[in-house]
PDB file of C-alpha atoms and ligand atoms in Angstrom:
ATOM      1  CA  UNK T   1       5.601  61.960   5.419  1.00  0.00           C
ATOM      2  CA  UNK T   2       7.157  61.210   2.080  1.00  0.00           C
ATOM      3  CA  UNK T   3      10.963  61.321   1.254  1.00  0.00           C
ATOM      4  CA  UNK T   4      12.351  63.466  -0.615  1.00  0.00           C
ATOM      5  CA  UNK T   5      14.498  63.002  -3.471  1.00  0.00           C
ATOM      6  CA  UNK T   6      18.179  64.058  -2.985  1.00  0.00           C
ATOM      7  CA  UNK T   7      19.529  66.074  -5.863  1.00  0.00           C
ATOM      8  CA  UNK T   8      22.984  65.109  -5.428  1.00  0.00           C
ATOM      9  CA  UNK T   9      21.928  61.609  -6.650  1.00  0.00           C
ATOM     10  CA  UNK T  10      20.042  62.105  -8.946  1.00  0.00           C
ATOM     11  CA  UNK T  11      21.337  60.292 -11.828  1.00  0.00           C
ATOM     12  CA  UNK T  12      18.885  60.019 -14.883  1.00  0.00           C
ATOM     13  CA  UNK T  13      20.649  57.209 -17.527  1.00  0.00           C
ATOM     14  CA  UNK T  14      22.647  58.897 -20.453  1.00  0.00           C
ATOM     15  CA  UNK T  15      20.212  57.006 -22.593  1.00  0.00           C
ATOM     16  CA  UNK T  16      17.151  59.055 -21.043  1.00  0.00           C
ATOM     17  CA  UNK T  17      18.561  62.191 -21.295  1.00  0.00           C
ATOM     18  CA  UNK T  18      19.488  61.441 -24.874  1.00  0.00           C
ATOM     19  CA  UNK T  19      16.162  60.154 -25.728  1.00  0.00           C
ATOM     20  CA  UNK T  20      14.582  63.695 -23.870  1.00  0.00           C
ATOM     21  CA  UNK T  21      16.967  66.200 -25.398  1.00  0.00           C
ATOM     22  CA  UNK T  22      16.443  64.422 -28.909  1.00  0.00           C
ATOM     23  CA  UNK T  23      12.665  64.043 -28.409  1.00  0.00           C
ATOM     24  CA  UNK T  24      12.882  68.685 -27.694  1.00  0.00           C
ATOM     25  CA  UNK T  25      15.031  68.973 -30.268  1.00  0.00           C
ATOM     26  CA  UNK T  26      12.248  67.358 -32.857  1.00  0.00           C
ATOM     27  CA  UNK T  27       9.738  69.018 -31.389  1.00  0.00           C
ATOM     28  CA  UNK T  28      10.667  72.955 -31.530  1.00  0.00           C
ATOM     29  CA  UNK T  29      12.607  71.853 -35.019  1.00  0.00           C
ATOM     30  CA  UNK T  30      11.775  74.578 -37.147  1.00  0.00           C
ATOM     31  CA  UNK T  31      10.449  77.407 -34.384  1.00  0.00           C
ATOM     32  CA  UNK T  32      12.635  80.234 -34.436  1.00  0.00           C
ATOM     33  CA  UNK T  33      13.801  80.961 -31.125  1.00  0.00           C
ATOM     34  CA  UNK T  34      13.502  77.506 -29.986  1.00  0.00           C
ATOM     35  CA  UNK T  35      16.235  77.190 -27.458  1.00  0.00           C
ATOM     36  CA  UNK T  36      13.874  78.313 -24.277  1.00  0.00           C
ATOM     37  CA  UNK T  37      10.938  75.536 -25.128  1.00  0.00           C
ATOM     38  CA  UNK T  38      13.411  72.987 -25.895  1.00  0.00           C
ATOM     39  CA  UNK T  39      14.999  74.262 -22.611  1.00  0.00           C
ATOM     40  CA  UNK T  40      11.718  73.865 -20.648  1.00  0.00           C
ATOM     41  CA  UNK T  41      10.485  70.559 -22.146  1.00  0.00           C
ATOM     42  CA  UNK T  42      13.645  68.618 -21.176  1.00  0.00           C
ATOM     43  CA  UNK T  43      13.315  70.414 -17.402  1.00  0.00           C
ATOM     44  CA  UNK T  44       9.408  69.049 -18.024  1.00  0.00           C
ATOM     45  CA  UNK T  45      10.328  65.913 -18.568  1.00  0.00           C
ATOM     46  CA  UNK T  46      13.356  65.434 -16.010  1.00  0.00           C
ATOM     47  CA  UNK T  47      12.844  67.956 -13.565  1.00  0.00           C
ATOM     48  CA  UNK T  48      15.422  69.763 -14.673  1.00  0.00           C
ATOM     49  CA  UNK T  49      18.191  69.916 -17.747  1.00  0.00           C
ATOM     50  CA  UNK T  50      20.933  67.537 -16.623  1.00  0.00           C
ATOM     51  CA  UNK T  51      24.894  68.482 -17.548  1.00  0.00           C
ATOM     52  CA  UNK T  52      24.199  65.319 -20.261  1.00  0.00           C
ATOM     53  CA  UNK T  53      21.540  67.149 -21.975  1.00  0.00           C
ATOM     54  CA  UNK T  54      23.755  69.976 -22.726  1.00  0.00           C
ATOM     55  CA  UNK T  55      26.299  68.355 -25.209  1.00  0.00           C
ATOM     56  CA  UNK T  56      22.827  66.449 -27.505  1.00  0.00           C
ATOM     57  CA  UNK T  57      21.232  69.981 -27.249  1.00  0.00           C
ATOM     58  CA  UNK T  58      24.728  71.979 -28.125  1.00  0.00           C
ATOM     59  CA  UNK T  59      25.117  69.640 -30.899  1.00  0.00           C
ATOM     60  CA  UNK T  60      21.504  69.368 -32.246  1.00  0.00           C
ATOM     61  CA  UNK T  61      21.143  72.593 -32.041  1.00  0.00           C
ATOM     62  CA  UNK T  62      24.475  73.921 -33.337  1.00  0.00           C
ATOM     63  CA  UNK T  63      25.100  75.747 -30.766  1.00  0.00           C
ATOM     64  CA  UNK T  64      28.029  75.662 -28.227  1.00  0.00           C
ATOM     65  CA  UNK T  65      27.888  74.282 -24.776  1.00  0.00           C
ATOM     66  CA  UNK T  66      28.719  77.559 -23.329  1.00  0.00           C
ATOM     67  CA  UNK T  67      25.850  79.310 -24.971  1.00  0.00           C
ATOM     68  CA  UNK T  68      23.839  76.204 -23.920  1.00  0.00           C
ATOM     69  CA  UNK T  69      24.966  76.404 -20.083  1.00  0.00           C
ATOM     70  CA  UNK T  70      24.388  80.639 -20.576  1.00  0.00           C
ATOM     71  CA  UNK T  71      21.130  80.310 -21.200  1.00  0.00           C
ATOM     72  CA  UNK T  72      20.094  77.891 -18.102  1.00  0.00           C
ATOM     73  CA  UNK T  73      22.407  79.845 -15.641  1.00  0.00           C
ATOM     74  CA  UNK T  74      20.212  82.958 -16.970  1.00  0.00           C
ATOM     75  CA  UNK T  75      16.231  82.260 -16.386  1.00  0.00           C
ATOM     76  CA  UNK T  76      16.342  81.289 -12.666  1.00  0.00           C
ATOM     77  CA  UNK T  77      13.196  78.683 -13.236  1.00  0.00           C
ATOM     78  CA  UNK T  78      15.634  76.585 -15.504  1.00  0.00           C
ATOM     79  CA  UNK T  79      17.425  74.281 -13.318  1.00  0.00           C
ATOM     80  CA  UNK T  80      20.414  71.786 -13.861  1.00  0.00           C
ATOM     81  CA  UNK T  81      19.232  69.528 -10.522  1.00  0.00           C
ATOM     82  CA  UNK T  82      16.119  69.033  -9.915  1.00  0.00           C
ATOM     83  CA  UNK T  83      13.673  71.301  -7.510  1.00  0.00           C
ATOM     84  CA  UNK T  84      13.153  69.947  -3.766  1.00  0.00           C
ATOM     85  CA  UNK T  85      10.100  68.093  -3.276  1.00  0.00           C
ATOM     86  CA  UNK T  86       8.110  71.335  -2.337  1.00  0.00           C
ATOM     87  CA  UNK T  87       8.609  75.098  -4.272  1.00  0.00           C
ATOM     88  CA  UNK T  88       8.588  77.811  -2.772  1.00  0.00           C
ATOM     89  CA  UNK T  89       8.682  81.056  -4.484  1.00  0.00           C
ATOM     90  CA  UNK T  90       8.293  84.592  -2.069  1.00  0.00           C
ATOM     91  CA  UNK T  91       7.304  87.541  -3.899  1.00  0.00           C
ATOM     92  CA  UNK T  92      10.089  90.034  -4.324  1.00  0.00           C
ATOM     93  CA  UNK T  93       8.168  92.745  -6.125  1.00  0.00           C
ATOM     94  CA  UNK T  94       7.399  96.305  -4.976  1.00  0.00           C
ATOM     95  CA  UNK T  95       4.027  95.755  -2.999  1.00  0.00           C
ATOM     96  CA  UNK T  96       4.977  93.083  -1.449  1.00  0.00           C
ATOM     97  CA  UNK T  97       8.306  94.944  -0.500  1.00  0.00           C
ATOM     98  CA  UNK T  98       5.971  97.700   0.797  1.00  0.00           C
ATOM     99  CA  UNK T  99       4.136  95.259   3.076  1.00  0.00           C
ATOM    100  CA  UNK T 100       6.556  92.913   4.953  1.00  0.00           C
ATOM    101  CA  UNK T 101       8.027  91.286   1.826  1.00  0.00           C
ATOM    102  CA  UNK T 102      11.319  91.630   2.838  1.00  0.00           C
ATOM    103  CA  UNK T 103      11.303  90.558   6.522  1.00  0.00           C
ATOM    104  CA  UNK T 104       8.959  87.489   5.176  1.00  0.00           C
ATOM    105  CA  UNK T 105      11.938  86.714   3.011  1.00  0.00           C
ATOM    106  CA  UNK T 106      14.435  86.781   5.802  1.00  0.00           C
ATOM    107  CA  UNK T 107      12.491  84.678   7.762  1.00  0.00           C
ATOM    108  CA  UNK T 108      12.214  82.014   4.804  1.00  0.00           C
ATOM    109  CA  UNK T 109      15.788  81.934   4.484  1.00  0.00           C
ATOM    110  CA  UNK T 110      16.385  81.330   7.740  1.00  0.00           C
ATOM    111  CA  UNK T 111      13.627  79.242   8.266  1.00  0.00           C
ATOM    112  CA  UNK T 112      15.278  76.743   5.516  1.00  0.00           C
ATOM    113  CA  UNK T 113      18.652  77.229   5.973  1.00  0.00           C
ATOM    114  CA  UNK T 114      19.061  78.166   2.739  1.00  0.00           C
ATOM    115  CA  UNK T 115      19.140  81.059   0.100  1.00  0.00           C
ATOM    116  CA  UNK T 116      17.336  81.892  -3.264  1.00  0.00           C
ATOM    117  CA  UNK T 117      17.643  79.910  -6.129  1.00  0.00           C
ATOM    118  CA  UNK T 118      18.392  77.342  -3.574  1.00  0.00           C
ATOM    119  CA  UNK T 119      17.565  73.767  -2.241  1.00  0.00           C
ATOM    120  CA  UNK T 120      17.518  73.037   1.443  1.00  0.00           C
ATOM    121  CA  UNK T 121      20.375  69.976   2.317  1.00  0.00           C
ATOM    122  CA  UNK T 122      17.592  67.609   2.576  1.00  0.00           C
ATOM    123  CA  UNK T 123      16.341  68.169  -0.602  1.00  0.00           C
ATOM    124  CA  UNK T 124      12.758  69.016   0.824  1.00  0.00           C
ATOM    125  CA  UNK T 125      12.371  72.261  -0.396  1.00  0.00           C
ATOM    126  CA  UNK T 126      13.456  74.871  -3.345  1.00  0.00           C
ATOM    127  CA  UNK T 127      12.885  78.681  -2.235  1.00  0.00           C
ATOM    128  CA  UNK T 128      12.712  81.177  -5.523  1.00  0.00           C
ATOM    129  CA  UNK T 129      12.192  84.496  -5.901  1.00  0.00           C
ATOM    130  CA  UNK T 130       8.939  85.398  -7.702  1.00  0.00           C
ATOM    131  CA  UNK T 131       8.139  89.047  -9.079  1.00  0.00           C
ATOM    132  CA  UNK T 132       4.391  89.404  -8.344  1.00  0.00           C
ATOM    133  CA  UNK T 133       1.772  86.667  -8.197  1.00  0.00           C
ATOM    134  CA  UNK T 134      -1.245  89.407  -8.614  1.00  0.00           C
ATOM    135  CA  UNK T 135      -2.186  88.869  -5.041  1.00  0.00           C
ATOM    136  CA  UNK T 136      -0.644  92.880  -4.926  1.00  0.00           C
ATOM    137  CA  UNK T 137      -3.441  93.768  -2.606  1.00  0.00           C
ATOM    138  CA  UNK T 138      -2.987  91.371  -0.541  1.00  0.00           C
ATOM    139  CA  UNK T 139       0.368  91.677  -0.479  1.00  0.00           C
ATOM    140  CA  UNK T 140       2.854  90.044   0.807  1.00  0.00           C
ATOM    141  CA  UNK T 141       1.900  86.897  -1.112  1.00  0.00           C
ATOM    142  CA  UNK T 142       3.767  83.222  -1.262  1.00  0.00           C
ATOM    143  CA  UNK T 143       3.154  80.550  -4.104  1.00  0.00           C
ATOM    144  CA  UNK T 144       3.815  76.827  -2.518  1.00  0.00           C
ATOM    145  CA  UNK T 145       3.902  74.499  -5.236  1.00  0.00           C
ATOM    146  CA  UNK T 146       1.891  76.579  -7.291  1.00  0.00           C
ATOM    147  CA  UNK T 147      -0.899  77.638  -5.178  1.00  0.00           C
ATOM    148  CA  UNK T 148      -0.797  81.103  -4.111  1.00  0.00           C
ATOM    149  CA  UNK T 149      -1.310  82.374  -0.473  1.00  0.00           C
ATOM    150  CA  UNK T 150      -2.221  85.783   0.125  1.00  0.00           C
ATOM    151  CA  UNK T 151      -1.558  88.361   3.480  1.00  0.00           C
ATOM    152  CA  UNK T 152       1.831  85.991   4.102  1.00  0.00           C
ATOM    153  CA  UNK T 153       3.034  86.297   7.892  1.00  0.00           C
ATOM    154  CA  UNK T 154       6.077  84.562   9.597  1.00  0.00           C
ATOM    155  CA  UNK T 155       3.608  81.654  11.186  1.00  0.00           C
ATOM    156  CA  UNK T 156       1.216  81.439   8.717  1.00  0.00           C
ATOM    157  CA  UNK T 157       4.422  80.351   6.255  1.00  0.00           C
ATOM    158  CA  UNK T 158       5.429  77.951   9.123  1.00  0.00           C
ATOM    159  CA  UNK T 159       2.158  76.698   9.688  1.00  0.00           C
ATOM    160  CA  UNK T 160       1.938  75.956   5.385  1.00  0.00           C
ATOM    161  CA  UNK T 161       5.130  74.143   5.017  1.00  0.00           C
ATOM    162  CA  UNK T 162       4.692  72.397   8.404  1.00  0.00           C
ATOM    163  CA  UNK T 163       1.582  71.109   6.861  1.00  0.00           C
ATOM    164  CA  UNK T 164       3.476  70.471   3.692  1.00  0.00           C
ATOM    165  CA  UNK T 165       5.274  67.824   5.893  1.00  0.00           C
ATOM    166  CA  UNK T 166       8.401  69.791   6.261  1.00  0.00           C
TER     167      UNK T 166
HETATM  168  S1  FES O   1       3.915  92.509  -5.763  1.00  0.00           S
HETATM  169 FE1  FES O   1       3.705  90.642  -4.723  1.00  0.00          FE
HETATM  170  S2  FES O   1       1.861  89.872  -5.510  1.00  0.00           S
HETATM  171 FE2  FES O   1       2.161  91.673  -6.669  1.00  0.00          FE
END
């Protein structure tokens, strides 16, 4: 079993960040709109937008911190520490609801310790809301890292994250 990277140290150099937010910046120059890519390359390349990237992309960008910090605090997949080793997103919408979506939730959140938009103490695991994966009809569904998982029950989550070594 791997370790896990603890978000409360993680510590990317100023220079880094600098070198990211700049690198975003020059990339989505002249795209109208261009706050949300530049927002998701820097969380690309670092895992997530660091408090340091915020005053380079305020400034590049001519835009105030505030409006900066706005912005991430809004889309809940933009993150200012980074994501726990595993991801996993339960489906919130309505046919999932309909079919054990909510209890499956519960039973995440207790599972983990933690709520959504969250990252367990360890760092081992993020849990986010998701609003439908298309797996409606075989509701409830789960994404872990990406790969959906269709008719979700209480053990069959267990039995998926056990075997993602946590
Ligand atoms: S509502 Fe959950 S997969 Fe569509």
């Amino acid at each position: 079993m791997h370790t896990p990277p603890d978000p409360s140290q993680f510590r990317p150099s100023d220079d880094s960040v600098r070198a990211v937010a700049c690198q975003a910046i020059e990339q989505y120059r002249d795209q109208p709109g261009n706050l949300l890519p530049i927002l998701h390359a820097v969380q690309h390349a670092l895992g997530c937008i660091p408090a340091g990237a915020v005053p380079v992309l305020a400034e590049g960008l001519q835009l105030s911190r505030a409006e900066i910090h706005g912005v991430i605090s809004f889309y809940p997949h933009l993150r200012s520490t980074p994501a726990g080793t595993v991801l996993l997103e339960v489906c919130r919408a309505e046919a999932c609801q309909a079919m054990g979506g909510e209890k499956l939730a519960d039973h995440a959140q207790q599972r983990l310790g933690c709520s959504f938009h969250a990252t367990t103490a360890d760092g081992a695991i993020t849990l986010e809301p998701v609003y439908c994966l298309g797996l409606c009809a075989q509701s409830p569904a789960v994404m872990i890292n990406g790969q959906p998982h269709a008719r979700m029950t209480a053990g069959k989550l267990d039995r998926l994250l056990q075997a993602e070594g946590v």
